[in-house]
CSV table of N, CA and C in Angstrom, one decimal:
chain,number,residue,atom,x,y,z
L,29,UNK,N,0.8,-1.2,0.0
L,29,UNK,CA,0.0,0.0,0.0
L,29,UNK,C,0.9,1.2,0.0
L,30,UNK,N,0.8,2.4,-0.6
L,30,UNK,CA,1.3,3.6,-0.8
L,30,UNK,C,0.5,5.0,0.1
L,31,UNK,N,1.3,5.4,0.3
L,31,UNK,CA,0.4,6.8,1.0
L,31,UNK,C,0.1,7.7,0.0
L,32,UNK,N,-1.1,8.5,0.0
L,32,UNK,CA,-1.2,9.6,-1.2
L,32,UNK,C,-1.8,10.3,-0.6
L,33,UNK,N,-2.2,11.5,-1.0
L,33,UNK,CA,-3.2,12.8,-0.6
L,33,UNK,C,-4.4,13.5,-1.1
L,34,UNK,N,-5.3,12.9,-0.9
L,34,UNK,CA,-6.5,13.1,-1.8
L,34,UNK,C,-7.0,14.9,-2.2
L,35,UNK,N,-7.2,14.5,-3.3
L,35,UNK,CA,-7.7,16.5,-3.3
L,35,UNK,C,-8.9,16.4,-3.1
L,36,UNK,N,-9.4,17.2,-2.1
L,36,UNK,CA,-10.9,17.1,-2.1
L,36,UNK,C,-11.4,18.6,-2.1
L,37,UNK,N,-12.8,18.9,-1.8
L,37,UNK,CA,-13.2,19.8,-1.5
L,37,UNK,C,-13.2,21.0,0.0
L,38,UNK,N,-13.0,19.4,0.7
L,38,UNK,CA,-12.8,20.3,2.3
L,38,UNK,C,-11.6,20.3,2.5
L,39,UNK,N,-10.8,19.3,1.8
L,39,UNK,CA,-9.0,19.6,2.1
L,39,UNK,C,-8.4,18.4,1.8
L,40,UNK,N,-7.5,18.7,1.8
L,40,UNK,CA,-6.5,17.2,1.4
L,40,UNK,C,-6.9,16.3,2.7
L,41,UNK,N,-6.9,15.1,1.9
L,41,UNK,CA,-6.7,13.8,3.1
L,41,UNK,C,-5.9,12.7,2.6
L,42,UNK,N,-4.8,12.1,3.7
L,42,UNK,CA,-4.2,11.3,3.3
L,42,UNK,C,-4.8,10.2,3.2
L,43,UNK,N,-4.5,9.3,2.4
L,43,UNK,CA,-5.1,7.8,2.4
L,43,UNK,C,-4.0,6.6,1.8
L,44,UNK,N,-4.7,5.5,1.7
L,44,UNK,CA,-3.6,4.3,1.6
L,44,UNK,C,-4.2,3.6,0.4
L,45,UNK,N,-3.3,3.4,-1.0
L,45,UNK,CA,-4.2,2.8,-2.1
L,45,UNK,C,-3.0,1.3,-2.2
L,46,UNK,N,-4.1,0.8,-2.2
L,46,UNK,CA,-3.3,-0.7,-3.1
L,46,UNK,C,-2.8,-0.2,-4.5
L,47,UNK,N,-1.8,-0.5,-4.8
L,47,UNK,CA,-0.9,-0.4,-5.4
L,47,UNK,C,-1.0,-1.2,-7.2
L,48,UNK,N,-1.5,-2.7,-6.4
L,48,UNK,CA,-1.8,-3.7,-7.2
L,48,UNK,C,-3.0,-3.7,-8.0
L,49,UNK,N,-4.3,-2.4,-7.6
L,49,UNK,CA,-5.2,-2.4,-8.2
L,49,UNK,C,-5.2,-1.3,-9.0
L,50,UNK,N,-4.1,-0.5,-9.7
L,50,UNK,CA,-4.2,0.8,-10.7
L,50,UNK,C,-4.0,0.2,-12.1
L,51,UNK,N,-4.9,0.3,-12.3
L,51,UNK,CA,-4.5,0.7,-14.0
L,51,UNK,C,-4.4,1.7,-15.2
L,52,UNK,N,-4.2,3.0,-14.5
L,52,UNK,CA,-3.5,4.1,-15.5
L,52,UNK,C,-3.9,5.6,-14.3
L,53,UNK,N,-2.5,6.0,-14.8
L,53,UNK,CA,-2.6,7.4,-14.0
L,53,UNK,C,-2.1,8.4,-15.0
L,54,UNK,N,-3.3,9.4,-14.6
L,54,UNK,CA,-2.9,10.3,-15.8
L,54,UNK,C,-2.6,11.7,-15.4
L,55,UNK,N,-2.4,12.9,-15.9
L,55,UNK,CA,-2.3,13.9,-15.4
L,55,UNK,C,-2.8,15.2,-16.2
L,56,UNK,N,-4.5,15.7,-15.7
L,56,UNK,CA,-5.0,16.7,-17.0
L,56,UNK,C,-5.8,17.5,-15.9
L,57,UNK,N,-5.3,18.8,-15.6
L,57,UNK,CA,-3.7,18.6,-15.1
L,57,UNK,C,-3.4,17.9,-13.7
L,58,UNK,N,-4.9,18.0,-13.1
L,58,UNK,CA,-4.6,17.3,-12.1
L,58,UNK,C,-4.0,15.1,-11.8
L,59,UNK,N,-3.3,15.2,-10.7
L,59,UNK,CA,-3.1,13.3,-10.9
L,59,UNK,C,-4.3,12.7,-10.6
L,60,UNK,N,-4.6,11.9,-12.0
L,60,UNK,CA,-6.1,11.4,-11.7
L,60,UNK,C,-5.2,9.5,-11.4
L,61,UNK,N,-6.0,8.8,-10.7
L,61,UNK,CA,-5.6,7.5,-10.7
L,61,UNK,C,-6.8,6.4,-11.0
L,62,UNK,N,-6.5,5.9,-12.0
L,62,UNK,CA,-7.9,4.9,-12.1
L,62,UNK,C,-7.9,3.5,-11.8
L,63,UNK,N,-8.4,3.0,-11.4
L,63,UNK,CA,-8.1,1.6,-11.0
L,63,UNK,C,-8.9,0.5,-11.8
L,64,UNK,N,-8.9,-0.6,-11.6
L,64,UNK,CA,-9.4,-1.9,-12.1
L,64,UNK,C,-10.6,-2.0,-11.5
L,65,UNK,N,-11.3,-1.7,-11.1
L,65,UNK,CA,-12.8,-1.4,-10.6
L,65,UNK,C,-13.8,-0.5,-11.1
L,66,UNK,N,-12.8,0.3,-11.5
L,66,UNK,CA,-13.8,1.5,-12.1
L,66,UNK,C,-13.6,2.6,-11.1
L,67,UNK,N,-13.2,2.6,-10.1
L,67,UNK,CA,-13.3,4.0,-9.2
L,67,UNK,C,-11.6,4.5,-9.8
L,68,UNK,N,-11.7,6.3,-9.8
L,68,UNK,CA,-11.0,7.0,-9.6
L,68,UNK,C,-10.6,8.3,-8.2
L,69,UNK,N,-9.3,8.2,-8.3
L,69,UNK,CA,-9.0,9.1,-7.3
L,69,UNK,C,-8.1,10.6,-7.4
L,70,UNK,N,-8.7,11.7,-7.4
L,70,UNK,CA,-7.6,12.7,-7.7
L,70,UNK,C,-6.6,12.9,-6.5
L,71,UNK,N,-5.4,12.8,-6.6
L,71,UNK,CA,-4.3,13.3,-5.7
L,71,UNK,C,-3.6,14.5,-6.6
L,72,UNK,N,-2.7,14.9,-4.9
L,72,UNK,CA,-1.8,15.9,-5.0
L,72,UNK,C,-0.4,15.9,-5.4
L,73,UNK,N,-0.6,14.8,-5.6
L,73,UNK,CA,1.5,14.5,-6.0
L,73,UNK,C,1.1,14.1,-7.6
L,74,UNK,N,2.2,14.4,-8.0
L,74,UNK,CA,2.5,14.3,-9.8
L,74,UNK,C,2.5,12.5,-9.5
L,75,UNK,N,2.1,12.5,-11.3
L,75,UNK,CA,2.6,10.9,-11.8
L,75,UNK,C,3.8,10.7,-11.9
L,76,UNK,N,4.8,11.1,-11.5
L,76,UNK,CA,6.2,10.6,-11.4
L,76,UNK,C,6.5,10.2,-9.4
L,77,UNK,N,5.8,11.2,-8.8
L,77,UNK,CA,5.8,11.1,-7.3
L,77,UNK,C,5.1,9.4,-7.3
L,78,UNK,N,4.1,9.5,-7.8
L,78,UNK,CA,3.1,8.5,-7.4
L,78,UNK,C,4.1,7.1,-7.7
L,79,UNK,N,4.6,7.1,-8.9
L,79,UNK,CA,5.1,6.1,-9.5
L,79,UNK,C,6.2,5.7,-8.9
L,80,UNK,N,6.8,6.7,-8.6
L,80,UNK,CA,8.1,6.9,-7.4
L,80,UNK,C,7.8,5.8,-6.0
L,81,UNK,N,6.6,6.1,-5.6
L,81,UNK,CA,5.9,5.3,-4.1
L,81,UNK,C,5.9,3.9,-4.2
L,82,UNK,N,5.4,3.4,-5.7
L,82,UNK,CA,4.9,2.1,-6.3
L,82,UNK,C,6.3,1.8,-6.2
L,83,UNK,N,7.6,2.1,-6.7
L,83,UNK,CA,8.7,1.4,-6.9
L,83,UNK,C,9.3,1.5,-5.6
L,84,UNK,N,9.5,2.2,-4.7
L,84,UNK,CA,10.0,2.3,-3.3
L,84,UNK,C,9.2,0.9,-2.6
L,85,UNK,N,7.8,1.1,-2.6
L,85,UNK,CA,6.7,0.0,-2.1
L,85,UNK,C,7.2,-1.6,-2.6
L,86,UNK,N,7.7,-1.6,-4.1
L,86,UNK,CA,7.5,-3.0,-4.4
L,86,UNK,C,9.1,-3.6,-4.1
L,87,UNK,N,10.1,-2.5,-3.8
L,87,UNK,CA,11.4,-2.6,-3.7
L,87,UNK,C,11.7,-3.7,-2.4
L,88,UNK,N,10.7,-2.8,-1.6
L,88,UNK,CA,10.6,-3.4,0.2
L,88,UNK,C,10.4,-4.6,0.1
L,89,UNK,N,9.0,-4.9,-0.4
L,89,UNK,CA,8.5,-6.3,-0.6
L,89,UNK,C,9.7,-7.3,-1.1
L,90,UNK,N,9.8,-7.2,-2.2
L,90,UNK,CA,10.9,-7.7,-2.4
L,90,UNK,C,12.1,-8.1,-1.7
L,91,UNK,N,12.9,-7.1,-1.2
L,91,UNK,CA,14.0,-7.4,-0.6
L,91,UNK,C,13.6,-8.3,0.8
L,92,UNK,N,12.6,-8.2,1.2
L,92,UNK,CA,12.2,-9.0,2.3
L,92,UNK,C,12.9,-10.6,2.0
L,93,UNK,N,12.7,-10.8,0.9
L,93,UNK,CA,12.8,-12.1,0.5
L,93,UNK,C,14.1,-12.5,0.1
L,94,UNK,N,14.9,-11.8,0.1
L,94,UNK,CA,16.4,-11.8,-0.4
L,94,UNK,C,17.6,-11.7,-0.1
């Protein structure tokens, strides 16, 4: 799971997204994230931050094992 920051209306909130369930993140202009379910999420961090989280996240996992 990765931490992000949701944009909302009343204010940012942080939240926790599985990782394993995104299938495209875009950026017009805001970071939209869409997942395999059909729900989207706008956050505050760029698609390079976000993608940044995914590879830090799957690095951990991994080395666990190694």
């Amino acid at each position: 799971m990765i931490e992000l920051t949701k944009l909302t209306k009343k204010g940012n909130e942080k939240f926790y997204l599985n990782c394993d369930l995104i299938e495209v993140i875009e950026e017009k202009p805001d970071t939209t994230i869409g997942l395999v379910n059909g729900k989207h999420y706008v956050v505050i961090e760029s698609s390079a931050q976000v993608i940044s989280k995914i590879s830090a996240f799957k690095k951990s996992i991994y080395n666990r094992y190694n």
